[in-house]
Tab-separated table of C-alpha atoms in Angstrom:
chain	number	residue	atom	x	y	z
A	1	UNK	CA	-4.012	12.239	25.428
A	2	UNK	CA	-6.820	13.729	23.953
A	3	UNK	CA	-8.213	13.739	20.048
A	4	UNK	CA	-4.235	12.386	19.353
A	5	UNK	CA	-2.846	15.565	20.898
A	6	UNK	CA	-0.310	15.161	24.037
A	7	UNK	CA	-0.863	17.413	26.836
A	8	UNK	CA	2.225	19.688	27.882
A	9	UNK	CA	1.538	21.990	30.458
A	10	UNK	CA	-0.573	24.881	29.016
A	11	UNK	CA	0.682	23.847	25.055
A	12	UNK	CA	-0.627	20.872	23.528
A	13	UNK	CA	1.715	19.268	20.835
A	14	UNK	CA	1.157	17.126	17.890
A	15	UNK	CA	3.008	14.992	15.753
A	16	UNK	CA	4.475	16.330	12.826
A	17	UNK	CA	7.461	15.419	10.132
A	18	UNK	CA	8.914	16.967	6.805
A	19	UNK	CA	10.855	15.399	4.197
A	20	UNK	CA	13.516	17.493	2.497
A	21	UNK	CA	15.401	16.445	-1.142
A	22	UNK	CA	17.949	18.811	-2.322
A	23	UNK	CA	21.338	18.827	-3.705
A	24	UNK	CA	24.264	18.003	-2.495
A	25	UNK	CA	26.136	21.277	-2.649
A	26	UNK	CA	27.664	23.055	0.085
A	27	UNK	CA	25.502	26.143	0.214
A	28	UNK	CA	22.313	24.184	0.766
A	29	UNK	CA	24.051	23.085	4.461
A	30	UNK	CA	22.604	26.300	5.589
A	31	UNK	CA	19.357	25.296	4.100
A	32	UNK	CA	18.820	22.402	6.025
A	33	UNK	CA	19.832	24.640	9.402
A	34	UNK	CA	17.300	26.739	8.898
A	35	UNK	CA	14.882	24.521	7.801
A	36	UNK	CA	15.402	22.091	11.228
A	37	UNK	CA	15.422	25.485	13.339
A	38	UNK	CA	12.242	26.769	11.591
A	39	UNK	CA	10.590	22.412	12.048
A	40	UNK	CA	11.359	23.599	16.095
A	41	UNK	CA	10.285	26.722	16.552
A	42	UNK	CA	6.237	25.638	17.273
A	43	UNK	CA	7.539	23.742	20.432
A	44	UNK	CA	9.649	26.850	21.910
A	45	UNK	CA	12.747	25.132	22.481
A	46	UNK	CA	15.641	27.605	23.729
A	47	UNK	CA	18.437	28.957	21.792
A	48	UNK	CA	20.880	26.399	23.187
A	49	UNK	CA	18.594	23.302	21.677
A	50	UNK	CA	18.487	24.911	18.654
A	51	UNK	CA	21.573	25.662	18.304
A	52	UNK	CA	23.008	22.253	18.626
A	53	UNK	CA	20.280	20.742	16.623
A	54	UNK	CA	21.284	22.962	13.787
A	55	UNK	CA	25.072	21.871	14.701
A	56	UNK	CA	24.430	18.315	14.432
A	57	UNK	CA	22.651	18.548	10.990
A	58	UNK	CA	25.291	20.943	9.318
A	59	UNK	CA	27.518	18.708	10.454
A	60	UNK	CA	25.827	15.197	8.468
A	61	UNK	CA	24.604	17.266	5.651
A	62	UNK	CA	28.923	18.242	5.654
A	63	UNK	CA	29.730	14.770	5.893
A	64	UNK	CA	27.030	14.019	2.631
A	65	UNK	CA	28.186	16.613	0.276
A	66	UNK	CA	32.252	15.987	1.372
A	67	UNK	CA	32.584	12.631	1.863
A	68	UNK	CA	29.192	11.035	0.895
A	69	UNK	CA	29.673	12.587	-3.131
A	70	UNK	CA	32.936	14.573	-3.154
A	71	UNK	CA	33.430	16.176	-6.404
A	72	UNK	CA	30.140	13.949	-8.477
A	73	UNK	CA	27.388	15.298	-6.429
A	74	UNK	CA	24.232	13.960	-5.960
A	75	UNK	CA	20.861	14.904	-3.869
A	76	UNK	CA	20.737	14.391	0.469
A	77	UNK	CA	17.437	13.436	1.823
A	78	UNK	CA	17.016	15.089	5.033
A	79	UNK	CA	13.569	13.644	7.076
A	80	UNK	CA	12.808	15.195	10.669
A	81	UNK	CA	9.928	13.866	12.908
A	82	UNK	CA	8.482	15.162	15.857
A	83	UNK	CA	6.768	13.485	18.286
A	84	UNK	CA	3.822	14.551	20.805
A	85	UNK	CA	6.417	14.088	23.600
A	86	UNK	CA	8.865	16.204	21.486
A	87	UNK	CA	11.151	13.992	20.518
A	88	UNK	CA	13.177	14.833	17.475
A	89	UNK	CA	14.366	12.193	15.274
A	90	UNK	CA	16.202	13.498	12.175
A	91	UNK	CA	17.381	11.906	9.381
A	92	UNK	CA	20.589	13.108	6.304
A	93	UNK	CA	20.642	10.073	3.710
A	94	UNK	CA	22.804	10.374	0.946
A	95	UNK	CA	23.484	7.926	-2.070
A	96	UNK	CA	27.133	8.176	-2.310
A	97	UNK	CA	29.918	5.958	-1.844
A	98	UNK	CA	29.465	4.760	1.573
A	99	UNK	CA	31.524	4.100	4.652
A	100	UNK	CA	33.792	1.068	4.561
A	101	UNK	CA	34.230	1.164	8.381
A	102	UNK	CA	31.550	2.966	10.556
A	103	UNK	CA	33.007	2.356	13.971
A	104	UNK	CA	36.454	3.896	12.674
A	105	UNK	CA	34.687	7.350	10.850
A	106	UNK	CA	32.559	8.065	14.033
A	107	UNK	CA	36.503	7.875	16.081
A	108	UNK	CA	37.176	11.564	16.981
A	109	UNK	CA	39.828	13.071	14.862
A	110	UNK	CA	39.615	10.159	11.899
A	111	UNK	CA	38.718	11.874	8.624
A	112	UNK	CA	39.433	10.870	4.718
A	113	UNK	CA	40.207	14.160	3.989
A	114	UNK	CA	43.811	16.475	3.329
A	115	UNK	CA	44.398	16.652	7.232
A	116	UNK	CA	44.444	20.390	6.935
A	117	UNK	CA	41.044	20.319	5.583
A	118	UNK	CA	39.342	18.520	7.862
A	119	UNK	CA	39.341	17.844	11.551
A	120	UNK	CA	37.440	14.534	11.933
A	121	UNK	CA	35.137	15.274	14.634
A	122	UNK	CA	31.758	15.741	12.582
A	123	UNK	CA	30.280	12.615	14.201
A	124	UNK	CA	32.128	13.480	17.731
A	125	UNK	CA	30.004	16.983	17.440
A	126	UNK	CA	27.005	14.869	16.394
A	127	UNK	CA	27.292	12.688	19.432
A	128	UNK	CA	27.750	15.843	21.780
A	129	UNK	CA	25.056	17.875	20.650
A	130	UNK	CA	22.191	14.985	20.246
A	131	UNK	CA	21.121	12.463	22.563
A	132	UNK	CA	21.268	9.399	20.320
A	133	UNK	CA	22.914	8.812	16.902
A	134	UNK	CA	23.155	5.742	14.644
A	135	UNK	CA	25.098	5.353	11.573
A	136	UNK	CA	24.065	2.734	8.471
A	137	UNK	CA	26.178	2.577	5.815
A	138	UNK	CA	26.859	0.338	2.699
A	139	UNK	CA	30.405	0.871	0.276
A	140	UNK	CA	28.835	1.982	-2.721
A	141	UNK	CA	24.842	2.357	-1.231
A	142	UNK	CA	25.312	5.610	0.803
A	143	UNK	CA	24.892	6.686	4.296
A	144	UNK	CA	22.155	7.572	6.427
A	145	UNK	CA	22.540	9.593	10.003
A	146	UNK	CA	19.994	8.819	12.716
A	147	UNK	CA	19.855	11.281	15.413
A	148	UNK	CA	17.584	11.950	18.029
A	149	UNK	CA	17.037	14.703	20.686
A	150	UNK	CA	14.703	14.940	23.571
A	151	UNK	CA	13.428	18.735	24.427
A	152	UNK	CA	11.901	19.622	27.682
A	153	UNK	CA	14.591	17.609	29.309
A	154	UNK	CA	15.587	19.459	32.472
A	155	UNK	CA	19.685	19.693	33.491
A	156	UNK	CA	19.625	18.205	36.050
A	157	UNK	CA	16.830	14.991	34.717
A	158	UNK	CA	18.440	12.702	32.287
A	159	UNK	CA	17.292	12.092	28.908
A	160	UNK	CA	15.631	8.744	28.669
A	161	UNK	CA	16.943	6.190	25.826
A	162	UNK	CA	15.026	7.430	22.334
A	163	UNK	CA	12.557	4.836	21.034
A	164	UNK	CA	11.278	7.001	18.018
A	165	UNK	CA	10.735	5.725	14.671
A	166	UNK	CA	13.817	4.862	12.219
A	167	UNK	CA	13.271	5.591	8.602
A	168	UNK	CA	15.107	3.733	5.836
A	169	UNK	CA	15.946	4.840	2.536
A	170	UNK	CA	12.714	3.503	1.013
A	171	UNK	CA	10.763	5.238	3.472
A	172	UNK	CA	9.396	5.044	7.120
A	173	UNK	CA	10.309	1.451	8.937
């Protein structure tokens, strides 16, 4: 490491994080997509990571604005950090009404939607398409999504268990 700056091959990367407030309204899902995917795009990751990075956030900023708020609406917090050994860790935080049962909701095809509107696998996609995700939730304090992704990671090399920072809803822990 030199002057805080990882070395990585030919590319040196640094640290970096954003903090995101917005409402919680369908149309600003594709916000945060772009938003993650534009966070990336200084560490060159290929269209694949990107891809399911911007999968796994659509589908907790979903989650948020569907089943976080419903109809009342209310603002998602979404916080992404980077680290010099590019890890990801992202954040979506909402203030809604909570999840009674967290082990149940992140069961693939559970959903408390109309069955024909929803097909209960947003955490199941979240799961696939990151390489860590945590779920803390309190009825009536909200939810907040922890996810984390290693890039770099080749095929064939697993990726390692994520120790990157947590944030709570009052800020970094």
């Amino acid at each position: 490491m030199e002057n805080g700056r990882a070395k990585t091959g030919a590319a040196q990367i640094t640290a970096n994080e954003i903090c995101m407030e917005f409402d919680a309204i369908s149309e600003n899902e594709g916000l945060a997509r772009v938003v993650i995917a534009a966070f990336l795009s200084r560490i060159d990751p290929t269209v694949d990571e990107i891809e399911d990075v911007k999968t796994a956030v659509s589908e907790a900023v979903t989650n948020a604005v569907i089943h976080g708020y419903g109809e009342r609406g209310g603002r998602i917090v979404m916080r992404a950090h980077l680290s010099e050994e590019k890890v990801l860790s992202v954040d979506i935080s909402d203030k809604g009404v909570g999840i009674a049962d967290v082990e149940q909701a992140m069961q693939p095809l559970f959903t408390t939607g109309a069955a024909k509107e929803r097909s209960g696998m947003g955490f199941s996609f979240m799961e696939a398409f990151m390489d860590q995700i945590e779920v803390e939730s309190g009825v009536g304090e909200g939810t907040c999504v922890h996810m984390w992704k290693r890039f770099g990671v080749g095929q064939d090399e697993p990726a390692p268990i994520l120790q990157a920072a947590v944030w709570n809803r009052s800020g970094r822990a």
